[in-house]
Coordinates of C-alpha atoms in Angstrom, one line a residue:
Chain A
M52 CA 107.2 125.8 91.0
E53 CA 108.7 122.6 90.7
A54 CA 111.4 123.3 92.9
L55 CA 109.1 125.0 95.6
Q56 CA 107.2 121.5 95.1
Q57 CA 110.4 119.3 96.2
L58 CA 111.8 121.9 98.7
L59 CA 108.6 121.2 100.3
N60 CA 108.4 117.7 100.0
T61 CA 111.9 117.4 102.5
R62 CA 110.3 118.7 104.8
T63 CA 108.4 116.9 107.5
D64 CA 107.8 119.9 109.7
I65 CA 105.5 122.3 107.3
W66 CA 101.9 122.2 107.7
R67 CA 100.4 122.1 104.2
G68 CA 96.8 121.7 104.2
R69 CA 95.2 118.7 102.7
V70 CA 98.6 117.8 101.0
Q71 CA 100.9 115.4 102.6
P72 CA 104.3 115.0 102.2
P73 CA 105.7 112.1 100.8
T74 CA 107.7 110.5 104.4
P75 CA 111.4 110.6 103.5
T76 CA 112.7 107.0 102.4
V77 CA 116.2 105.6 101.9
S78 CA 116.7 102.2 99.2
T79 CA 116.4 99.1 101.0
G80 CA 119.3 97.8 98.1
Q81 CA 116.8 95.3 96.3
S82 CA 115.3 96.7 94.2
A83 CA 112.3 94.7 93.9
L84 CA 111.3 95.1 97.6
D85 CA 111.8 99.1 96.8
Q86 CA 109.1 98.5 94.3
R87 CA 107.2 96.9 96.5
L88 CA 107.3 99.8 99.3
P89 CA 105.3 103.0 100.2
G90 CA 107.7 105.6 99.1
H91 CA 109.8 103.2 97.0
G92 CA 112.1 102.5 100.5
W93 CA 113.0 101.8 104.7
P94 CA 110.7 105.2 105.5
C95 CA 113.2 107.5 107.3
G96 CA 112.7 108.1 111.3
Q97 CA 110.4 106.0 111.6
L98 CA 109.1 102.1 113.8
I99 CA 109.0 99.6 111.5
E100 CA 107.8 96.0 112.1
L101 CA 109.4 92.8 111.0
Q102 CA 108.0 89.7 112.0
P103 CA 109.7 87.0 110.7
I104 CA 108.0 83.7 111.3
H105 CA 110.5 82.0 112.8
V106 CA 114.4 83.1 113.8
G107 CA 116.8 83.7 111.1
C108 CA 113.7 83.8 108.1
G109 CA 114.7 86.0 105.9
E110 CA 114.8 89.4 107.8
L111 CA 119.0 90.1 107.7
S112 CA 118.8 89.6 103.8
I113 CA 116.3 92.2 103.8
T114 CA 117.9 94.7 105.7
W115 CA 122.1 93.6 105.6
P116 CA 122.6 96.0 102.1
L117 CA 120.6 99.0 104.6
L118 CA 123.0 98.4 107.6
A119 CA 125.9 98.3 104.5
R120 CA 125.4 101.9 103.5
Q121 CA 125.0 103.0 106.5
T122 CA 128.1 101.6 108.4
Q123 CA 129.9 102.3 105.1
R124 CA 129.2 106.1 105.4
G125 CA 130.1 105.9 109.1
Q126 CA 127.1 105.9 111.2
P127 CA 126.7 103.4 113.5
V128 CA 124.3 100.3 113.8
M129 CA 122.5 99.5 117.1
L130 CA 121.2 95.2 117.3
I131 CA 119.8 95.6 120.4
S132 CA 119.7 91.6 122.2
P133 CA 119.7 90.4 119.2
P134 CA 118.3 86.5 119.8
L135 CA 121.7 84.8 118.9
I136 CA 125.7 85.7 117.7
P137 CA 125.8 87.6 114.4
C138 CA 128.5 86.0 112.6
P139 CA 131.7 88.5 111.8
Q140 CA 132.9 86.6 109.2
A141 CA 130.1 86.8 107.2
W142 CA 128.7 90.3 108.7
A143 CA 131.4 91.7 107.0
Q144 CA 130.8 89.2 104.1
A145 CA 128.1 91.9 103.3
G146 CA 129.8 94.7 103.5
I147 CA 128.8 95.7 107.0
D148 CA 131.7 98.1 108.3
L149 CA 132.0 95.9 112.1
T150 CA 134.4 98.5 113.7
R151 CA 131.0 100.2 113.6
L152 CA 128.4 97.8 114.6
W153 CA 127.8 97.9 118.2
I154 CA 125.1 94.5 120.3
V155 CA 123.8 95.4 123.2
R156 CA 123.8 92.9 124.6
T157 CA 120.2 92.9 127.3
Q158 CA 117.4 91.1 127.8
S159 CA 115.8 93.3 130.1
H160 CA 115.9 96.6 128.9
S161 CA 116.2 96.2 125.1
L162 CA 112.9 99.0 124.5
W163 CA 114.7 101.0 126.7
T164 CA 118.1 101.7 125.1
A165 CA 116.5 101.4 121.6
E166 CA 114.2 104.6 123.0
H167 CA 117.4 106.1 123.8
A168 CA 119.6 104.9 121.0
L169 CA 116.7 106.6 118.9
Q170 CA 116.1 109.6 120.5
S171 CA 120.0 110.5 120.5
G172 CA 119.1 110.4 116.4
L173 CA 123.0 109.7 116.4
C174 CA 122.3 105.8 114.8
G175 CA 122.0 104.9 111.7
V176 CA 120.2 102.0 112.0
V177 CA 118.6 100.3 115.6
M178 CA 117.1 97.1 115.0
V179 CA 115.6 95.6 118.5
W180 CA 114.5 92.7 119.1
S181 CA 111.6 92.1 121.3
N182 CA 112.3 88.2 122.4
S183 CA 110.5 87.6 125.6
T184 CA 109.5 90.9 126.1
R185 CA 104.7 91.4 125.4
L186 CA 104.6 94.0 122.9
T187 CA 102.1 96.0 123.7
T188 CA 100.4 99.0 121.9
T189 CA 101.9 101.7 124.1
H190 CA 106.0 99.9 123.9
L191 CA 104.9 100.7 119.4
R192 CA 103.9 104.3 120.8
R193 CA 107.1 105.1 122.3
L194 CA 109.3 103.9 120.0
Q195 CA 107.6 105.0 117.4
L196 CA 107.7 108.5 118.3
A197 CA 111.5 108.1 119.5
C198 CA 111.9 107.4 115.9
E199 CA 110.7 110.8 115.3
Y200 CA 114.1 112.6 116.5
G201 CA 116.0 111.0 113.8
H202 CA 116.3 110.1 110.7
A203 CA 117.2 106.3 111.4
P204 CA 114.5 103.8 110.6
C205 CA 114.9 101.4 113.5
F206 CA 113.0 97.5 112.8
L207 CA 111.2 95.6 115.2
I208 CA 112.0 92.2 115.2
D209 CA 109.1 90.2 117.2
S210 CA 107.9 86.6 116.3
D211 CA 105.6 86.8 119.2
V212 CA 101.4 85.7 117.5
N213 CA 99.4 87.8 120.6
R214 CA 101.2 91.4 119.3
P215 CA 98.9 93.8 119.3
V216 CA 96.5 94.7 116.0
T217 CA 95.9 98.3 116.3
T218 CA 100.5 99.8 115.6
F219 CA 101.8 103.4 115.4
S220 CA 104.5 101.8 113.5
A221 CA 105.1 103.0 109.2
L222 CA 105.1 99.2 108.2
R223 CA 104.9 96.0 109.1
L224 CA 106.3 93.1 107.5
T225 CA 105.7 89.5 107.8
I226 CA 108.8 87.1 106.3
A227 CA 108.6 83.9 105.5
P228 CA 111.9 81.4 105.2
G229 CA 112.6 81.7 101.0
P230 CA 112.7 85.1 101.5
T231 CA 108.9 85.9 100.7
V232 CA 108.0 89.0 102.4
T233 CA 104.1 89.9 102.5
L234 CA 103.2 93.3 103.6
T235 CA 100.6 93.3 106.0
H236 CA 100.5 97.3 107.3
T237 CA 100.9 100.6 105.8
R238 CA 100.0 104.7 106.4
R239 CA 98.5 104.4 103.1
A240 CA 94.7 104.7 103.2
Q241 CA 94.2 102.3 99.5
P242 CA 94.2 99.0 100.3
L243 CA 97.0 96.6 99.3
K244 CA 96.8 95.1 96.4
S245 CA 99.1 91.7 95.5
N246 CA 101.2 92.1 98.5
T247 CA 103.5 88.6 99.0
L248 CA 106.7 89.3 97.1
K249 CA 109.7 86.4 96.9
L250 CA 112.1 87.3 97.0
T251 CA 114.4 84.7 95.4
P252 CA 118.4 84.4 95.6
R253 CA 118.4 85.9 93.0
T254 CA 116.5 89.5 93.2
L255 CA 118.6 89.8 96.3
S256 CA 122.0 89.6 94.1
A257 CA 120.7 91.2 91.4
S258 CA 120.3 94.6 92.9
Chain B
M147 CA 153.3 141.4 150.7
S148 CA 150.6 140.0 152.2
W149 CA 149.5 136.9 154.3
L150 CA 147.3 135.6 155.3
G151 CA 147.3 132.5 158.0
L152 CA 145.0 130.0 159.4
Y153 CA 145.9 128.4 163.0
F154 CA 142.9 125.9 163.6
C155 CA 142.7 124.6 166.6
S156 CA 140.3 121.8 167.9
S157 CA 142.2 118.6 168.3
Q158 CA 143.7 117.5 165.5
D159 CA 145.0 114.4 166.3
H160 CA 142.9 112.3 164.2
E161 CA 143.8 110.8 161.6
Q162 CA 141.2 112.2 158.9
W163 CA 143.4 115.6 159.4
P164 CA 145.3 115.0 155.9
Q165 CA 142.7 114.5 153.8
T166 CA 141.0 117.6 155.7
Q167 CA 144.0 119.8 155.3
Q168 CA 143.7 118.1 151.6
W169 CA 140.0 119.8 151.5
I170 CA 141.2 123.0 153.4
A171 CA 143.9 123.5 151.1
R172 CA 141.8 122.9 147.8
V173 CA 139.9 125.5 149.0
A174 CA 142.7 128.4 149.7
Y175 CA 144.2 127.4 146.4
E176 CA 140.9 129.4 144.5
Y177 CA 142.4 132.6 146.5
S178 CA 146.3 132.0 145.4
D179 CA 148.8 129.7 143.9
Q180 CA 151.5 130.8 146.9
L181 CA 150.0 128.3 150.1
T182 CA 151.8 126.4 152.4
W183 CA 151.6 124.7 156.0
L184 CA 154.0 125.7 158.7
D185 CA 152.7 123.4 160.3
Q186 CA 150.3 120.7 161.1
V187 CA 147.3 123.5 161.6
T188 CA 148.7 126.2 160.2
L189 CA 148.2 127.3 156.7
V190 CA 149.3 131.0 155.4
V191 CA 148.0 131.9 151.9
E192 CA 150.3 134.3 150.2
I193 CA 146.9 137.3 149.4
Q194 CA 148.6 140.2 147.8
K195 CA 147.4 139.2 144.0
S196 CA 143.9 138.2 145.4
Q197 CA 143.3 141.2 146.7
K198 CA 142.4 143.0 143.3
L199 CA 139.4 140.8 143.3
Y200 CA 137.9 141.4 145.9
A201 CA 137.1 145.5 147.4
T202 CA 138.3 145.5 150.3
P203 CA 140.9 142.3 152.8
E204 CA 137.5 142.2 154.9
T205 CA 135.7 140.9 151.7
L206 CA 138.0 138.1 151.1
L207 CA 137.9 137.0 154.3
T208 CA 134.5 137.0 154.4
H209 CA 134.3 135.1 151.1
L210 CA 136.3 132.7 153.2
T211 CA 135.6 132.4 155.8
E212 CA 131.3 131.6 154.2
T213 CA 133.4 128.8 152.0
L214 CA 134.9 126.5 155.3
R215 CA 131.9 126.7 157.1
P216 CA 130.3 123.2 155.9
L217 CA 133.8 122.3 158.4
R218 CA 133.2 122.9 161.7
Q219 CA 136.2 123.6 163.0
Q220 CA 137.5 125.7 164.5
Y221 CA 140.1 128.3 163.0
R222 CA 141.7 131.3 163.9
L223 CA 142.9 133.7 161.3
G224 CA 145.4 136.7 161.1
T225 CA 147.7 138.2 158.5
A226 CA 150.8 139.3 158.4
P227 CA 153.9 141.1 155.5
N228 CA 155.7 137.5 156.0
P229 CA 154.9 134.2 155.3
M230 CA 156.0 133.2 159.0
A231 CA 154.8 136.4 160.9
A232 CA 151.2 135.5 159.3
G233 CA 151.4 132.7 161.8
L234 CA 151.8 133.4 164.7
M235 CA 149.3 136.0 163.9
A236 CA 146.9 133.7 163.7
R237 CA 147.6 132.3 166.2
L238 CA 147.8 135.3 168.5
G239 CA 144.5 135.8 166.3
T240 CA 145.8 139.6 165.2
R241 CA 145.6 141.4 161.8
C242 CA 148.2 143.4 160.6
D243 CA 148.9 145.0 157.8
N244 CA 151.6 146.9 157.8
Q245 CA 155.5 146.2 159.3
A246 CA 154.9 148.8 161.5
S247 CA 151.9 147.4 163.0
L248 CA 153.7 144.1 162.9
M249 CA 156.9 145.3 164.2
N250 CA 154.6 147.2 167.7
V251 CA 152.7 143.2 168.1
L252 CA 156.0 141.2 168.0
D253 CA 157.7 143.4 169.9
H254 CA 154.7 142.5 172.7
C255 CA 154.8 139.1 171.7
P256 CA 155.1 136.5 174.6
I257 CA 158.1 134.3 174.0
D258 CA 155.7 131.2 175.2
L259 CA 153.5 132.3 172.6
T260 CA 156.1 131.4 169.8
P261 CA 155.7 128.3 167.7
L262 CA 159.5 127.9 168.8
P263 CA 160.4 124.4 171.0
D264 CA 160.1 124.2 174.1
Q265 CA 164.1 123.8 174.6
A266 CA 164.1 127.2 172.8
Q267 CA 161.9 129.2 175.4
K268 CA 163.4 127.8 178.3
S269 CA 166.6 129.7 177.3
L270 CA 165.1 132.3 176.6
Y271 CA 163.1 132.4 179.6
R272 CA 166.4 131.4 182.3
C273 CA 168.1 134.3 180.2
G274 CA 165.1 136.6 181.2
I275 CA 163.4 137.1 177.8
D276 CA 160.1 136.7 177.5
T277 CA 159.2 139.1 174.6
L278 CA 160.6 139.0 171.8
G279 CA 160.5 142.9 171.6
A280 CA 163.4 141.9 174.2
F281 CA 165.1 139.4 171.8
N282 CA 164.9 141.6 169.5
A283 CA 167.0 143.8 171.4
L284 CA 169.6 142.3 172.1
P285 CA 173.1 142.7 169.5
I286 CA 173.1 140.1 166.7
D287 CA 176.5 138.5 167.3
Q288 CA 175.4 137.9 171.1
R289 CA 171.8 136.0 170.5
V290 CA 173.6 134.0 167.6
R291 CA 176.6 133.1 170.7
R292 CA 174.2 132.8 173.8
F293 CA 170.8 131.0 171.7
G294 CA 172.5 129.5 168.7
Q295 CA 171.8 130.2 165.2
A296 CA 168.1 129.2 164.9
I297 CA 166.6 130.9 166.9
N298 CA 168.4 133.6 166.0
L299 CA 167.2 132.6 161.8
H300 CA 163.5 131.9 163.0
I301 CA 162.4 135.4 165.0
Q302 CA 164.0 137.6 162.0
K303 CA 162.3 136.1 160.1
L304 CA 159.5 136.6 161.5
Y305 CA 160.7 140.8 162.0
G306 CA 160.9 139.8 157.6
Q307 CA 164.5 141.1 158.1
Q308 CA 165.2 137.3 156.6
P309 CA 163.5 136.2 153.8
T310 CA 161.1 133.1 154.4
L311 CA 161.5 130.3 151.7
I312 CA 158.3 128.9 151.4
E313 CA 157.5 124.8 149.7
P314 CA 153.5 126.1 147.7
W315 CA 151.7 123.3 148.3
H316 CA 149.8 121.3 145.0
P317 CA 146.8 120.0 144.6
Q318 CA 147.4 116.1 145.1
D319 CA 147.2 114.4 141.2
Q320 CA 144.9 111.5 143.0
Y321 CA 141.9 113.2 143.2
Y322 CA 140.1 110.7 146.8
R323 CA 137.1 112.2 148.7
R324 CA 136.1 110.3 152.0
I325 CA 133.1 111.9 153.4
D326 CA 132.2 110.8 157.0
L327 CA 128.2 110.8 157.8
I328 CA 127.5 111.3 161.4
D329 CA 123.7 110.1 159.9
P330 CA 123.4 107.4 158.2
I331 CA 121.5 107.0 155.2
T332 CA 119.7 104.7 154.1
S333 CA 117.4 106.0 151.2
K334 CA 119.3 106.4 147.4
Q335 CA 117.4 110.1 147.4
R336 CA 119.8 110.7 150.5
L337 CA 123.6 109.4 148.4
Q338 CA 122.1 110.8 145.5
H339 CA 122.6 114.7 147.3
Y340 CA 126.1 113.3 149.0
L341 CA 127.5 112.4 145.0
D342 CA 125.8 115.4 143.9
K343 CA 127.4 117.7 146.8
A344 CA 130.6 116.1 145.3
C345 CA 130.3 116.4 141.5
E346 CA 130.3 119.7 142.8
E347 CA 133.3 119.9 144.2
L348 CA 135.4 117.5 141.4
K349 CA 134.5 119.7 139.1
S350 CA 136.1 122.0 140.9
W351 CA 139.4 120.1 141.5
L352 CA 139.5 119.4 137.2
I353 CA 139.1 122.6 136.3
K354 CA 142.0 123.9 138.8
R355 CA 144.1 120.7 137.5
N356 CA 143.1 121.6 133.4
Q357 CA 142.2 117.7 134.1
A358 CA 139.2 116.1 132.3
L359 CA 137.5 113.2 133.9
T360 CA 137.7 109.1 132.4
A361 CA 136.0 107.0 135.6
V362 CA 134.8 107.5 138.9
M363 CA 135.3 104.8 142.1
I364 CA 132.3 105.2 144.2
R365 CA 132.5 103.2 147.5
C366 CA 129.4 103.5 149.9
K367 CA 130.6 102.0 153.7
Y368 CA 128.3 100.1 155.4
E369 CA 127.4 100.4 159.3
R370 CA 129.3 97.7 161.7
P371 CA 132.1 97.2 159.8
G372 CA 133.8 93.6 160.4
S373 CA 131.0 91.8 160.8
A374 CA 130.6 88.6 158.3
N375 CA 129.9 88.9 154.1
Q376 CA 130.2 92.5 155.0
S377 CA 131.3 94.3 151.9
D378 CA 131.0 97.7 150.5
L379 CA 128.1 99.2 148.2
T380 CA 131.3 100.1 145.1
F381 CA 130.2 101.2 141.7
E382 CA 132.3 102.3 139.5
L383 CA 131.7 104.9 136.8
T384 CA 133.3 105.2 133.1
L385 CA 133.3 107.4 130.7
A386 CA 133.9 106.6 127.4
K387 CA 135.5 109.9 125.8
P388 CA 137.7 112.5 129.2
S389 CA 135.2 115.2 130.2
F390 CA 134.4 117.1 132.7
D391 CA 130.5 117.6 132.0
Q392 CA 128.6 117.8 135.7
Q393 CA 125.3 118.0 134.6
H394 CA 126.4 114.6 132.4
L395 CA 128.3 113.1 135.4
K396 CA 125.0 113.3 137.8
A397 CA 122.7 111.5 135.2
L398 CA 124.6 108.8 135.2
I399 CA 125.3 108.8 138.3
T400 CA 121.6 108.9 139.4
L401 CA 121.4 105.9 136.6
K402 CA 123.6 103.6 138.5
I403 CA 122.0 104.2 142.3
D404 CA 118.5 103.0 140.3
Q405 CA 120.3 99.2 140.2
L406 CA 121.4 99.9 143.4
T407 CA 119.9 98.5 146.6
I408 CA 120.8 100.0 149.7
E409 CA 120.7 96.8 152.0
R410 CA 122.2 98.7 155.5
P411 CA 122.2 102.3 156.4
I412 CA 126.4 104.0 154.9
N413 CA 128.4 105.5 157.1
G414 CA 130.9 107.1 154.8
I415 CA 131.7 107.5 151.3
V416 CA 135.0 107.3 149.6
I417 CA 135.4 108.5 145.8
Q418 CA 138.5 108.1 144.1
C419 CA 139.0 109.0 140.7
E420 CA 140.7 108.8 137.6
S421 CA 141.5 112.2 135.4
T422 CA 144.0 113.1 132.2
S423 CA 145.3 115.9 130.8
Q424 CA 144.3 114.4 126.9
H425 CA 141.7 115.9 126.3
T426 CA 140.1 118.9 124.3
P427 CA 137.9 121.4 125.9
S428 CA 134.9 121.4 123.5
S429 CA 134.3 124.5 121.5
N430 CA 130.8 125.3 120.8
D431 CA 131.5 126.0 117.1
L432 CA 128.1 126.8 115.6
F433 CA 129.1 125.9 112.0
D434 CA 130.8 122.6 113.5
R435 CA 128.6 120.3 111.7
N436 CA 130.6 116.6 113.3
Q437 CA 129.1 118.2 116.8
Q438 CA 126.3 114.9 116.5
Q439 CA 130.0 113.0 116.9
G440 CA 130.1 114.9 119.8
D441 CA 127.8 112.8 122.2
W442 CA 128.1 109.0 120.7
P443 CA 129.9 108.5 123.9
Q444 CA 128.1 110.4 126.5
L445 CA 124.9 108.0 124.5
L446 CA 127.6 105.1 124.6
D447 CA 128.4 105.7 128.4
H448 CA 124.6 106.6 129.4
L449 CA 123.4 102.8 128.1
K450 CA 126.6 101.8 129.8
A451 CA 125.3 103.7 133.0
R452 CA 122.2 101.2 132.6
L453 CA 123.5 97.8 131.0
G454 CA 126.9 97.9 132.7
E455 CA 129.8 98.0 130.8
R456 CA 130.1 94.2 129.1
A457 CA 126.7 94.7 127.6
M458 CA 127.5 97.3 124.8
T459 CA 129.9 95.6 122.9
G460 CA 131.3 95.0 119.0
I461 CA 132.0 91.4 117.8
S462 CA 135.5 90.3 116.1
P463 CA 136.5 87.6 113.7
Y464 CA 138.8 85.7 115.6
P465 CA 141.8 84.0 114.2
H466 CA 140.3 80.0 115.0
H467 CA 140.8 76.9 112.8
Q468 CA 137.2 75.8 114.4
P469 CA 134.1 77.8 114.0
E470 CA 132.6 78.2 117.5
H471 CA 135.7 80.0 118.5
A472 CA 136.2 82.0 115.6
W473 CA 135.0 85.0 116.6
R474 CA 135.2 87.7 120.2
W475 CA 133.3 89.7 121.2
R476 CA 135.4 92.9 121.5
Q477 CA 134.5 96.7 121.5
P478 CA 134.3 97.8 118.1
D479 CA 136.8 100.2 117.5
Q480 CA 139.4 97.0 118.6
V481 CA 137.4 94.5 115.9
N482 CA 140.0 92.4 113.6
D483 CA 140.6 92.4 110.0
L484 CA 140.5 88.9 108.9
D485 CA 139.6 88.2 105.1
D486 CA 138.0 85.4 105.1
A487 CA 136.1 84.0 101.8
K488 CA 134.1 81.1 103.2
H489 CA 131.3 81.0 103.4
R490 CA 129.2 81.5 106.6
P491 CA 125.9 81.8 108.5
S492 CA 124.8 85.4 109.5
W493 CA 123.7 83.6 112.9
L494 CA 125.9 81.4 114.7
L495 CA 124.1 79.7 117.8
P496 CA 126.3 80.0 121.5
E497 CA 126.4 76.4 121.0
P498 CA 125.9 73.4 118.4
V499 CA 122.9 71.9 118.9
A500 CA 122.1 68.7 118.4
C501 CA 119.2 67.3 115.2
H502 CA 118.2 64.8 113.9
R503 CA 120.3 64.0 109.9
D504 CA 116.6 62.9 108.4
Q505 CA 114.7 65.9 108.1
L506 CA 117.2 68.2 106.8
V507 CA 117.8 68.1 102.9
L508 CA 121.7 68.9 102.6
K509 CA 122.5 71.1 99.4
Q510 CA 125.6 72.7 99.9
G511 CA 129.0 70.8 101.5
P512 CA 130.6 69.6 102.5
E513 CA 133.4 71.9 104.1
R514 CA 135.3 69.5 106.1
I515 CA 137.4 71.0 109.3
E516 CA 139.8 68.6 111.3
T517 CA 141.6 70.2 114.1
G518 CA 143.2 69.5 117.1
W519 CA 144.8 66.6 116.6
W520 CA 148.2 67.9 117.2
D521 CA 147.4 68.4 121.1
N522 CA 146.0 65.6 121.2
N523 CA 142.2 67.7 121.0
P524 CA 141.4 65.6 118.0
C525 CA 138.2 67.1 116.5
Q526 CA 136.5 65.9 112.7
R527 CA 133.2 68.0 111.1
D528 CA 132.5 67.9 107.8
Y529 CA 129.3 70.7 107.5
W530 CA 126.2 71.6 104.8
I531 CA 124.5 73.7 104.1
A532 CA 121.2 72.1 104.9
Q533 CA 117.2 73.1 104.3
E534 CA 114.5 72.2 107.1
P535 CA 110.7 71.2 106.2
N536 CA 109.7 75.0 107.0
G537 CA 112.4 76.5 104.2
R538 CA 114.8 77.5 106.7
T539 CA 118.5 77.2 105.7
L540 CA 121.1 75.6 108.6
W541 CA 124.7 75.7 108.6
V542 CA 124.8 72.4 110.4
F543 CA 127.8 69.2 110.3
H544 CA 128.0 66.2 111.2
E545 CA 130.9 65.2 113.7
H546 CA 133.3 62.5 113.5
K547 CA 135.2 62.9 116.6
P548 CA 135.0 63.5 119.6
R549 CA 131.6 62.8 119.7
M550 CA 129.1 61.0 116.7
G551 CA 126.0 62.8 115.3
W552 CA 124.4 66.2 113.2
F553 CA 124.2 69.4 114.8
I554 CA 122.8 73.3 114.0
H555 CA 125.8 75.2 114.2
G556 CA 123.7 78.9 112.2
I557 CA 121.0 79.4 110.6
F558 CA 121.5 81.8 106.8
G559 CA 119.3 84.9 108.2

């Protein structure tokens, strides 16, 4: 029975009445963060919204371990319209295989590109910056649907204060310098308890 | 052996004819690999071998006629047991399926219908020889002595008494197709329609040559050339992996066309392609788990077609002493491996931005960079890791030469 349960848990496409199968997750690479997230990791094949207060206040330090793992496994990682230039020396030092890192330099077609990259199901991770695009609920829903084609988590990074309140994403995290991560939305019914986590550089390196 | 001759009778002196010839030969190449142009307007094709494919010679001829229909050229067909006679039979529009009937037709064929040069025809007439049969009735030594070896050999070849050596035509190595439009096009839908048709032809060319496509150049010519600021509408598709997948190519063309604006009516399209024989045909192996990897180049093509060739890139370290030049946009497979243990920020600003020192708390440093003194382009800086009042960690430098001041160069994200 145990084995059957485990087997069923790996499938999201079998209806099991009221029992909600847990979304498969991948470890963030940081145990402190893993413990706070539902499912103890980044949900696979789901949209994750990251909302840094300023550009570069920690959105990379929480995603780098995953990017490094995926590129080392030979999975391509796509950065779509990053706001600044990724410094190759620093990314390589973080363990990211630069031969698997694709940067898409586009301003107007970033969401289109993300949707296609996700639908192909070939990317290890997709990170998309909305930049000046004003996000709507439709955008979020389309990206979430595209995510479900593959197993890659998709990180949507926006600093827009006027973002829609309703969301279709699996997680929404606000990031303040530090980085201090606040979980502001999950799909779980129970209220979020102690949802703010300060990740000091020590917790990051200890993992 | 059985040969089919095609004689194109409409006037062929326009400059398009060489390309049309190539097109016709490509069509005929589907029936046989033994074909050649006897002269500018006569094509002969060996059809004996491919007759097994078709129940009767008539089916083959109907099929060929159907394929040649879009050409809108007038031509006559003829068959004969040898290539030389097939050319003549095409001129006459006669079909001779065996040697006996060929002899019969040739014997009664007037000299002026043969492709012999005018000079030769005149000298034959002067001697009272007005048909090929009359010539053939002469003893062989007299024929050579009176009219020369060339004429004799030509006529002997017609009769099949001498073998005809032909140099078989082969499809050209470069694909080049020019479509002239009688009715100029202004809409993207019609352009798409013409390009789709061209794709089909291109695919059959690739398969025949056992080639895979690497790039396609398409040039759409606007009407009324010569006017000022006239430039053709051109675009290029490059494939990340050689392929002859027609559906994929069509999808890429659709994406490209979406980006274009047709300013003036187009009256001509030129399609050229680059191809390679270094490819492995796709194997749809049921147990091949790496099937997905094969789709990655297709995804890249798809994105590049919409975003442009240079939008998809990777980033590589570059050996340069100035941090703002120590990286390059480069395709991920060409990334340099550079071992550099210096602490660098995760993000670099495109250009260093001036800032005020008093708002920053310097945390770590300095890392002095002093370069360019050897080429009179001195640069002297002290790099620091600093914290902003809002808590963000920055990479800043204090420059002494050539400018003075504090600048932000990167962010530790």
